[in-house]
PDB file of C-alpha atoms and ligand atoms in Angstrom:
ATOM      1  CA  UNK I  91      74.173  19.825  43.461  1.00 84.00           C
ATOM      2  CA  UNK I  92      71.865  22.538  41.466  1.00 94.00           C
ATOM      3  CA  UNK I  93      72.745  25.764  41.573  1.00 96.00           C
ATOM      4  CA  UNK I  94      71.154  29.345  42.431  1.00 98.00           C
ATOM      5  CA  UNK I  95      70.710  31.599  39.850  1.00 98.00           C
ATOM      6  CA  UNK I  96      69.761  35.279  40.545  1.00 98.00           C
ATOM      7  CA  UNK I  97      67.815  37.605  38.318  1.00 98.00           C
ATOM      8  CA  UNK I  98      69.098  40.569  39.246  1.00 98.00           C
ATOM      9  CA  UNK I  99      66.421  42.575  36.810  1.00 98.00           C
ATOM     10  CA  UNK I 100      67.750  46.268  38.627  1.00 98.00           C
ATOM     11  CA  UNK I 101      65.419  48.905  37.612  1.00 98.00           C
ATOM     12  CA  UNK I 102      65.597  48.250  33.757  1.00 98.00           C
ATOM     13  CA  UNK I 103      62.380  46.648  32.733  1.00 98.00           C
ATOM     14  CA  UNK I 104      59.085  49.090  33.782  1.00 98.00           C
ATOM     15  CA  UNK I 105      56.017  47.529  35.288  1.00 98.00           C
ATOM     16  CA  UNK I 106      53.970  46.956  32.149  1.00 98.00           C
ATOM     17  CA  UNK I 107      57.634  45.255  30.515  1.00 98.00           C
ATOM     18  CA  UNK I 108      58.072  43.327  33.696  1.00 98.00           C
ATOM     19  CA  UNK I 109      54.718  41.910  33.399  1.00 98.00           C
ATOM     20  CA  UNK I 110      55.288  41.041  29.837  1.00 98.00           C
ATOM     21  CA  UNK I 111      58.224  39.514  30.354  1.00 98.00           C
ATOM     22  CA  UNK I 112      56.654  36.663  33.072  1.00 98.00           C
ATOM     23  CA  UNK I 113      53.699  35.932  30.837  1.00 97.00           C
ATOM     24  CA  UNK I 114      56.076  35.151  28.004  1.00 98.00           C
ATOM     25  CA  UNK I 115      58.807  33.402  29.610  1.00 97.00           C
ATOM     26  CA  UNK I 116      57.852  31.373  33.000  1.00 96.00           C
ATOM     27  CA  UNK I 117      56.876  28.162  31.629  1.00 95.00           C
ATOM     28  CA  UNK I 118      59.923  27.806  29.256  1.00 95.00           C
ATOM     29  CA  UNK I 119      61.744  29.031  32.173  1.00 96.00           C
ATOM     30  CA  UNK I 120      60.436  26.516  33.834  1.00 95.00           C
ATOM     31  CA  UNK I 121      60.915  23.417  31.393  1.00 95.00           C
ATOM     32  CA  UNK I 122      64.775  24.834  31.263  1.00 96.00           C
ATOM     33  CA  UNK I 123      65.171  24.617  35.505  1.00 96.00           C
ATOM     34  CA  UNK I 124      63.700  20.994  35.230  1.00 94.00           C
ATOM     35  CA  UNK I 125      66.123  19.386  32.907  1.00 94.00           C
ATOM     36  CA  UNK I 126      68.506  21.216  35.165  1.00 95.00           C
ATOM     37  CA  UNK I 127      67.515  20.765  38.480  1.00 92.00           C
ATOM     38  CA  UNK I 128      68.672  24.794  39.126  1.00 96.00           C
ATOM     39  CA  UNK I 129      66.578  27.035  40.767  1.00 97.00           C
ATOM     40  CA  UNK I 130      66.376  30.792  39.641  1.00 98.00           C
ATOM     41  CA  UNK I 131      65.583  33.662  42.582  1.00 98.00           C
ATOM     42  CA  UNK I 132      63.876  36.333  40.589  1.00 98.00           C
ATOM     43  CA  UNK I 133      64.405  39.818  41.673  1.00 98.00           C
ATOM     44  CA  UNK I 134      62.374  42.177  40.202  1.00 98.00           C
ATOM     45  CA  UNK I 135      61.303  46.104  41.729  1.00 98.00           C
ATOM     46  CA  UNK I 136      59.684  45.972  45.053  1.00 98.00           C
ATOM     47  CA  UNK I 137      56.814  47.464  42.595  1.00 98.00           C
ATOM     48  CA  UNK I 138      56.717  44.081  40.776  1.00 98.00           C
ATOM     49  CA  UNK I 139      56.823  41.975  43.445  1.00 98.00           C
ATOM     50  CA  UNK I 140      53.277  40.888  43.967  1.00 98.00           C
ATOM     51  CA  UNK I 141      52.957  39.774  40.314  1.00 98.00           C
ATOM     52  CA  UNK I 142      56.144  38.038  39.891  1.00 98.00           C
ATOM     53  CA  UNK I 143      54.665  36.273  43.383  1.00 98.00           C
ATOM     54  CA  UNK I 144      52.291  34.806  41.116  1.00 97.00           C
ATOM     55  CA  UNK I 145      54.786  32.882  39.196  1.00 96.00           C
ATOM     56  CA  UNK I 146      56.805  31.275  41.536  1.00 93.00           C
ATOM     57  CA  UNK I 147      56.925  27.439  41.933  1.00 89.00           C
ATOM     58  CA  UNK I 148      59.399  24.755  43.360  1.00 88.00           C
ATOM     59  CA  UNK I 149      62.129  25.891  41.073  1.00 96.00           C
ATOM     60  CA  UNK I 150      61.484  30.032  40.905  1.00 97.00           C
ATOM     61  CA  UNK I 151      61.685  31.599  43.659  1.00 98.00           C
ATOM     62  CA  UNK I 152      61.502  35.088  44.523  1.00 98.00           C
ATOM     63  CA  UNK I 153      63.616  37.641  45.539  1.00 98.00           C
ATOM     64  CA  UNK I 154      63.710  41.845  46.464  1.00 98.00           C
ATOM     65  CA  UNK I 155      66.558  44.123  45.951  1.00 98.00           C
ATOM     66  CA  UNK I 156      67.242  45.478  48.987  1.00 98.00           C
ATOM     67  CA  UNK I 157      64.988  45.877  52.304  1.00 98.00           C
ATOM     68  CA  UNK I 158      65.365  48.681  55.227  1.00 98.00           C
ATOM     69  CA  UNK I 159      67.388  48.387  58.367  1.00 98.00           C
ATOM     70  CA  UNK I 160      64.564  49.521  59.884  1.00 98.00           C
ATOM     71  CA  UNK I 161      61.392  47.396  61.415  1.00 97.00           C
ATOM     72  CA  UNK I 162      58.729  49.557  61.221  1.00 98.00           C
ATOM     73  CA  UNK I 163      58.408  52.998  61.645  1.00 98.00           C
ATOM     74  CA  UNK I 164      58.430  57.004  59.699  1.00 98.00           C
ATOM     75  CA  UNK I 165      61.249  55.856  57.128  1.00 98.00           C
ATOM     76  CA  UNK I 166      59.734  56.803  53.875  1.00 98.00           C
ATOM     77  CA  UNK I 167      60.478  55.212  50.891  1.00 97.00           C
ATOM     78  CA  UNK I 168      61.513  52.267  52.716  1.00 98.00           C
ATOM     79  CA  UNK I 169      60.620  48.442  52.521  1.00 98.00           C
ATOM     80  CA  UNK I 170      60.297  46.434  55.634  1.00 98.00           C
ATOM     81  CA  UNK I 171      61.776  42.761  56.064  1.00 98.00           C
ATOM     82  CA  UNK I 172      58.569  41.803  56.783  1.00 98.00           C
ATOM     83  CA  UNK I 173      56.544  42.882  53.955  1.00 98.00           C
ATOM     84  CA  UNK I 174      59.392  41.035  51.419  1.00 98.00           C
ATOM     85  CA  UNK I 175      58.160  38.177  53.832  1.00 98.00           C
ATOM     86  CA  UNK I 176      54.287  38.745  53.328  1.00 98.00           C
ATOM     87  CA  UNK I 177      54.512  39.115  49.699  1.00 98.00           C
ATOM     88  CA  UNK I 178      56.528  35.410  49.475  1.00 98.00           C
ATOM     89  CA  UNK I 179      60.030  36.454  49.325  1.00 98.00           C
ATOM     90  CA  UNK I 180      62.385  33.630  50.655  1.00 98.00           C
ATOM     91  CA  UNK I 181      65.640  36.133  49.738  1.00 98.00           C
ATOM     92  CA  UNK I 182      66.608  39.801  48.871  1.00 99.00           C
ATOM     93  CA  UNK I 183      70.094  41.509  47.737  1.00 98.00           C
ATOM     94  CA  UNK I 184      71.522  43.531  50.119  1.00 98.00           C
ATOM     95  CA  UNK I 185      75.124  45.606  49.651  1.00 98.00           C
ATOM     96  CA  UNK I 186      75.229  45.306  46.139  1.00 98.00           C
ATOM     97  CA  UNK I 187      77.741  48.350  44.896  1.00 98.00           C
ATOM     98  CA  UNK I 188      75.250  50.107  43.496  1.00 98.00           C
ATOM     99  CA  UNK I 189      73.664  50.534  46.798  1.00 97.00           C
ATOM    100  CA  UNK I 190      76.872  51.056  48.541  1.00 97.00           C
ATOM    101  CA  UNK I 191      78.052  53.737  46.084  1.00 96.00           C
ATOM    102  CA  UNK I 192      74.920  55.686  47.417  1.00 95.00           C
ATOM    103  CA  UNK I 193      76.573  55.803  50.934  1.00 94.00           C
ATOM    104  CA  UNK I 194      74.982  52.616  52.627  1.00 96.00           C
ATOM    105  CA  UNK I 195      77.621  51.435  55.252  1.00 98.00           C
ATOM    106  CA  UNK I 196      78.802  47.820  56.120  1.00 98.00           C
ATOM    107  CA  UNK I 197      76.802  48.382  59.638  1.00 98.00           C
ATOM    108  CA  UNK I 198      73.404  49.090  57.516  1.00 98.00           C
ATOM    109  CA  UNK I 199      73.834  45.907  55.200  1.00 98.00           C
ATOM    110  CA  UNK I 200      74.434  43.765  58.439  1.00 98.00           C
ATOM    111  CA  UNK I 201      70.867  45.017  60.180  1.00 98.00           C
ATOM    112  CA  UNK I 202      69.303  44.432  57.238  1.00 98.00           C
ATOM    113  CA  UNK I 203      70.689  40.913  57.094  1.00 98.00           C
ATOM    114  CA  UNK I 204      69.577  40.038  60.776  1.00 98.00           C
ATOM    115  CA  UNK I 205      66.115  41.464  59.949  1.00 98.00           C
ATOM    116  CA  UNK I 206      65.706  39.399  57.040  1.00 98.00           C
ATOM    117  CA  UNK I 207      66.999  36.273  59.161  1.00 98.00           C
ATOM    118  CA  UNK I 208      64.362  37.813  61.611  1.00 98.00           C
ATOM    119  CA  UNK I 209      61.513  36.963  59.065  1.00 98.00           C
ATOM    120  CA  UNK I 210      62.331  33.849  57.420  1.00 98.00           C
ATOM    121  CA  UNK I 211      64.356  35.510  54.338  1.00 98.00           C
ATOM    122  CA  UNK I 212      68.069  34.736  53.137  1.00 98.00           C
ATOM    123  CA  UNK I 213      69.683  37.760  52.622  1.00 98.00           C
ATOM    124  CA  UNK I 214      71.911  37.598  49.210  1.00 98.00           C
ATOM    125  CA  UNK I 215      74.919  39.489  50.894  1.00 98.00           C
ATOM    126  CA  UNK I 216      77.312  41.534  48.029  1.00 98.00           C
ATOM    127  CA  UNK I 217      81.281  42.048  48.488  1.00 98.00           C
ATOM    128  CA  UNK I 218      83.560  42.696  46.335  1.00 98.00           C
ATOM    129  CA  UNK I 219      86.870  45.138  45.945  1.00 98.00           C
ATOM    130  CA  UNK I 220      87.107  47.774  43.074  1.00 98.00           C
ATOM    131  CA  UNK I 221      89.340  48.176  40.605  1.00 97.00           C
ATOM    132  CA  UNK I 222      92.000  50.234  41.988  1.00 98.00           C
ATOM    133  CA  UNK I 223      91.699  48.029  45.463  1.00 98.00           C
ATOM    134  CA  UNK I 224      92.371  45.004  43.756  1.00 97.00           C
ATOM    135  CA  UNK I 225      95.306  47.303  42.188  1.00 97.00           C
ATOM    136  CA  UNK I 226      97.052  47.741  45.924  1.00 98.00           C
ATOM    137  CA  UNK I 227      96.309  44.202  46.471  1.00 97.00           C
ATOM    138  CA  UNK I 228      93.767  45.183  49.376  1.00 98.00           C
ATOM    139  CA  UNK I 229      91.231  42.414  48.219  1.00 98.00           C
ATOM    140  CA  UNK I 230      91.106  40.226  51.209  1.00 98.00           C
ATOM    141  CA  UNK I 231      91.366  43.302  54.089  1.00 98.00           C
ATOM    142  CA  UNK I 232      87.910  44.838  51.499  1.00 98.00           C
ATOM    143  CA  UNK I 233      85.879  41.525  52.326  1.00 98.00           C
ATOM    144  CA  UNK I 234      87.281  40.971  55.828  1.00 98.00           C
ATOM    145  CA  UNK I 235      85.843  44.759  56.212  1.00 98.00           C
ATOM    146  CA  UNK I 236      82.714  44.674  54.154  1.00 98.00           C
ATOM    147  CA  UNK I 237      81.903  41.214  56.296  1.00 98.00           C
ATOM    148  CA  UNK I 238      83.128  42.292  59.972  1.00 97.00           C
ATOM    149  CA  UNK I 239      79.626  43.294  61.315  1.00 98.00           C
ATOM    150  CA  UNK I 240      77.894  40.579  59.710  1.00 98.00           C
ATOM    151  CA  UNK I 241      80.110  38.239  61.467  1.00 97.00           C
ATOM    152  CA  UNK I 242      79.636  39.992  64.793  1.00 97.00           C
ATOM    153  CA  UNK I 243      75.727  38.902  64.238  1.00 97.00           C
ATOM    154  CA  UNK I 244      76.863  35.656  63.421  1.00 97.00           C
ATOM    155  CA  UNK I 245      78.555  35.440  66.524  1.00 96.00           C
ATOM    156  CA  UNK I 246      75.564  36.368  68.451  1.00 96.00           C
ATOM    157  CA  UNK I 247      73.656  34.035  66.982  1.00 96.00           C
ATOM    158  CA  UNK I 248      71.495  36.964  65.014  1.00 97.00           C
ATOM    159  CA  UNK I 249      72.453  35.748  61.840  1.00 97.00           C
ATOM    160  CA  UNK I 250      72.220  32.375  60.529  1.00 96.00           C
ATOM    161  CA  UNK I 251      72.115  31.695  56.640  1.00 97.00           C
ATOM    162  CA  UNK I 252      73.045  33.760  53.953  1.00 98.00           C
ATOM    163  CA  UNK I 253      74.257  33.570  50.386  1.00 98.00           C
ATOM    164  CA  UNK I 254      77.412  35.366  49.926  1.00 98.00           C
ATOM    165  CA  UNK I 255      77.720  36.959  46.281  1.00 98.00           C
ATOM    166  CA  UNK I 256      81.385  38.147  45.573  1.00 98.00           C
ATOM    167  CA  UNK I 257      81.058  40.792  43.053  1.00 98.00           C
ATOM    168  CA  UNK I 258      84.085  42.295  42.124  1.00 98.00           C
ATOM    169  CA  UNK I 259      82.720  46.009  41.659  1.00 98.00           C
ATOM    170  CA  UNK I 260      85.357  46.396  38.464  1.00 98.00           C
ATOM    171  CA  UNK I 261      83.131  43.447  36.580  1.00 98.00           C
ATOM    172  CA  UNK I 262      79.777  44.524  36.800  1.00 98.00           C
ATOM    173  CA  UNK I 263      78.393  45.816  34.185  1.00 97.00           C
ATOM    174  CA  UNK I 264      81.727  45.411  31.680  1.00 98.00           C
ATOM    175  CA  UNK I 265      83.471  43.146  29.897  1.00 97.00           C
ATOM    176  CA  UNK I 266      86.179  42.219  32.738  1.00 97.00           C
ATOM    177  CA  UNK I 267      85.919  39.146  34.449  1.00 97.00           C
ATOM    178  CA  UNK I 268      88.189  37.433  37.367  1.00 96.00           C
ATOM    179  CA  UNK I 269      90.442  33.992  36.757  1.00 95.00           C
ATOM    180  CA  UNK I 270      88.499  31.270  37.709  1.00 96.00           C
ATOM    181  CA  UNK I 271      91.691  30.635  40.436  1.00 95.00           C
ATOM    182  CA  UNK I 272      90.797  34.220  41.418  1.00 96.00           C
ATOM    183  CA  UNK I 273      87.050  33.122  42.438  1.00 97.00           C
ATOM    184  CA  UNK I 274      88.351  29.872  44.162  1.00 96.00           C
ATOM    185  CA  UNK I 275      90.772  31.526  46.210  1.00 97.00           C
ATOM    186  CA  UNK I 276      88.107  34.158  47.526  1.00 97.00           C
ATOM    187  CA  UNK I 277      85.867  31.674  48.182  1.00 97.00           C
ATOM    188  CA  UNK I 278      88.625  29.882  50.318  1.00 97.00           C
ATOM    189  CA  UNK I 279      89.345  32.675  51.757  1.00 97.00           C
ATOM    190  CA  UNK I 280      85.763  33.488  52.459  1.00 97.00           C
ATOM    191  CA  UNK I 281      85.131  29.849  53.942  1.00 96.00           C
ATOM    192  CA  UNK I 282      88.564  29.963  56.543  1.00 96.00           C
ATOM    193  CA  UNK I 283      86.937  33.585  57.810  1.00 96.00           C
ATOM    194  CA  UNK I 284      82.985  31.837  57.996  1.00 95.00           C
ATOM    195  CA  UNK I 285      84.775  28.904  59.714  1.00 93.00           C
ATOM    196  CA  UNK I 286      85.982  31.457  62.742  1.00 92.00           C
ATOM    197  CA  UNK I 287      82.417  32.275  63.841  1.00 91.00           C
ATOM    198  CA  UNK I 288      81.356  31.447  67.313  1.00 92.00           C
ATOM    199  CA  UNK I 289      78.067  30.281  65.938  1.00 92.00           C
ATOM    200  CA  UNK I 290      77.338  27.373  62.565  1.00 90.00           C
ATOM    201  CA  UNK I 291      76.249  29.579  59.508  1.00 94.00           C
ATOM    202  CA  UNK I 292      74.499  28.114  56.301  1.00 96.00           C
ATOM    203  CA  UNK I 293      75.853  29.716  53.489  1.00 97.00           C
ATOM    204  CA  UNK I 294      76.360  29.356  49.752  1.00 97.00           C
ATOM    205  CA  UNK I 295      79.145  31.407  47.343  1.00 97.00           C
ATOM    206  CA  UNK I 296      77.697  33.060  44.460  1.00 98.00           C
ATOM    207  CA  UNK I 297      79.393  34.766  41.709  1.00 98.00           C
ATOM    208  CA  UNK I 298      78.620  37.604  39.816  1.00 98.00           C
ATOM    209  CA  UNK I 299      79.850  40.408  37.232  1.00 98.00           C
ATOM    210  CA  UNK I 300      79.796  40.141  33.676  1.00 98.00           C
ATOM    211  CA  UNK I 301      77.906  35.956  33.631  1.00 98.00           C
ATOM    212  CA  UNK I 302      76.635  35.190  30.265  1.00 97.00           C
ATOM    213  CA  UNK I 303      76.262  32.195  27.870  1.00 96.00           C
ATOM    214  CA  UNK I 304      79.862  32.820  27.020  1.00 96.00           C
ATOM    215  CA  UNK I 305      81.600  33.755  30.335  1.00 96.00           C
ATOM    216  CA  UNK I 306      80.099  31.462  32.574  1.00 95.00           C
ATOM    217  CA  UNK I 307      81.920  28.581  30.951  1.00 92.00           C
ATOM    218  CA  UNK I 308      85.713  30.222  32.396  1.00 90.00           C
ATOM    219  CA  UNK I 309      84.241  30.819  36.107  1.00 91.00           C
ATOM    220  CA  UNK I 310      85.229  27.255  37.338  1.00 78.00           C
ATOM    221  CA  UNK I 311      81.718  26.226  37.825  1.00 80.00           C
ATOM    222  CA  UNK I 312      82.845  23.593  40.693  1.00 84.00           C
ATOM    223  CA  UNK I 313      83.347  25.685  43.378  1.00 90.00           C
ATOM    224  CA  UNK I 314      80.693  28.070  42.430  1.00 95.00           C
ATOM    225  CA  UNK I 315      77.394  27.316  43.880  1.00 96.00           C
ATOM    226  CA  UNK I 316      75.725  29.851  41.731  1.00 97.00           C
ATOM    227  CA  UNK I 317      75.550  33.206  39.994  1.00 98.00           C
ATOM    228  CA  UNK I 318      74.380  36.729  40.153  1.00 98.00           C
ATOM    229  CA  UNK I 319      73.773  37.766  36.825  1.00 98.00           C
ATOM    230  CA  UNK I 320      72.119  41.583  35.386  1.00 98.00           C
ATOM    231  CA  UNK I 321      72.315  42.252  32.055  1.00 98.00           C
ATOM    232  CA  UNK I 322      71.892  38.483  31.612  1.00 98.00           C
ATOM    233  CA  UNK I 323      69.124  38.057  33.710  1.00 98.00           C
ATOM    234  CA  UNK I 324      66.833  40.208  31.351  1.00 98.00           C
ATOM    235  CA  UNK I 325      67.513  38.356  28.204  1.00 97.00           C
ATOM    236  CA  UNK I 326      64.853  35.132  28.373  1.00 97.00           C
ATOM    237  CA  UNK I 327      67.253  33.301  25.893  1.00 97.00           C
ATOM    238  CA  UNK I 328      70.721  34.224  27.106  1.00 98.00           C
ATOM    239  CA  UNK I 329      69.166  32.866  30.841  1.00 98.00           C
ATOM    240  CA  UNK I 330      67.813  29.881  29.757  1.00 97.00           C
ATOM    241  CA  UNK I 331      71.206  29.177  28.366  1.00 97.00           C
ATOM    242  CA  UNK I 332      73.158  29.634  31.241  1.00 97.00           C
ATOM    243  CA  UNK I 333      70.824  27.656  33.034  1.00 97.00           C
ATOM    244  CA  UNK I 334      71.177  24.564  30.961  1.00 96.00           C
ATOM    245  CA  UNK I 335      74.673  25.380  31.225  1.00 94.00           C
ATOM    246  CA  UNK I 336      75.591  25.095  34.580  1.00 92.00           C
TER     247      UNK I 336
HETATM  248  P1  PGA R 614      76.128  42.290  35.277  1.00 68.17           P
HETATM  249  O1  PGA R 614      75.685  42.813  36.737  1.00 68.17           O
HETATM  250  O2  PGA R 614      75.776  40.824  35.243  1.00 68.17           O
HETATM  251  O3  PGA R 614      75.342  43.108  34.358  1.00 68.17           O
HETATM  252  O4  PGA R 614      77.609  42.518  35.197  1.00 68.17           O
HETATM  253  C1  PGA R 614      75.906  42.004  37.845  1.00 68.17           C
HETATM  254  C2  PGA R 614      75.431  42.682  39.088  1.00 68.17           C
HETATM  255  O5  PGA R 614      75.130  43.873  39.092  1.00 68.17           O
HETATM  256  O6  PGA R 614      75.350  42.028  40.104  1.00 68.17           O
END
């Protein structure tokens, strides 16, 4: 089975940098997914998106950071579901924590999953408990919370696939990382709840939080069908890595 790797490039590389960075490193990119068989979603700025269209292929696919909850309509500064579709998406990120530490509810992230169902796109759906949750031992009531729309949608046969990335909010971006028995038994967890829905739902578990070369080798990459990685996902040689690596 390959697995999905996301390049979750945030806002750190500018448009000029971002550019750079896909003349330089597609093809070896490329030669690295082949020996693999993985396939990498690549994620850049909705400002980027067009270009980095340009270099997709069977194994790169592309991906947006987040979409509206909205259609169409007077919602400036948003990005329609659709438009991700026009320009060649095939997923997008929604809920990561840096978009839910902005105020964006559980309700938002699940409209913005049945839009992207709507138009042909897997939405990349983030969970995960923080630090002082995981503290109280509140992990399983966070994702049963963060996922209890979603899985009304499911249940109405609105949503349909989705990749679910558990990202515990207390390892991205440091140097903490969850036991590998950790990660299985969320995912466990994760596959009883998705088991309860009315309706089937395709789905995958992702990882992510603090992936490198090094890390990724402690995750227990057998129940792990891929990763969300950041700071990684920048660095052309610490990616190709971790996709020969997995
Ligand atoms: P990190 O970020 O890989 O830099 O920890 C992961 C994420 O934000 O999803």
């Amino acid at each position: 089975m390959h697995k999905v790797i996301i390049a979750n490039w945030k806002m750190q590389l500018m448009h000029n940098e971002a550019i750079q960075w896909l003349s330089a490193h597609i093809s070896s990119l490329n030669y690295a997914l082949e020996e693999s068989n993985n396939r990498i979603i690549l994620c850049p700025s909705f400002a980027e998106l067009a270009i980095a269209a340009k270099y997709t292929a069977n194994r790169i696919l592309l991906g947006a950071q987040d979409c509206s909850a909205y259609e169409r309509g007077a919602y400036t500064g948003e990005v329609s579901a659709l438009s991700l579709h026009e320009l060649g998406c095939t997923y997008a990120i929604i809920g990561h924590s840096e978009r839910r530490s902005c105020g964006e509810t559980d309700l938002c992230i699940a409209l913005k999953a049945a839009l992207l169902n709507k138009h042909a796109i897997t939405p990349i759906i983030c969970i995960g408990e923080t630090e002082k949750e995981r503290h109280n031992g509140e992990t399983f009531a966070v994702l049963e919370r963060q996922l209890a729309d979603i899985k009304k949608l499911i249940d109405s046969g609105i949503i349909h696939t989705m990749l679910i990335a558990y990202e515990p909010v207390w390892a991205i971006g440091t140097q903490q990382l969850p036991r590998a028995i950790d990660i299985s038994q969320v995912f466990t967890w994760l596959d009883q709840f998705l088991k309860k829905t009315i309706n089937p739902i395709e789905y995958k578990f992702l990882y992510g939080g603090n992936v490198n070369e090094r890390t990724i080798i402690d995750l227990g990459l057998t129940v792990i069908d891929g990763f969300l990685l950041g700071r990684a996902s920048i660095d052309a040689e610490v990616l190709k890595k971790i996709i020969l690596s997995c």
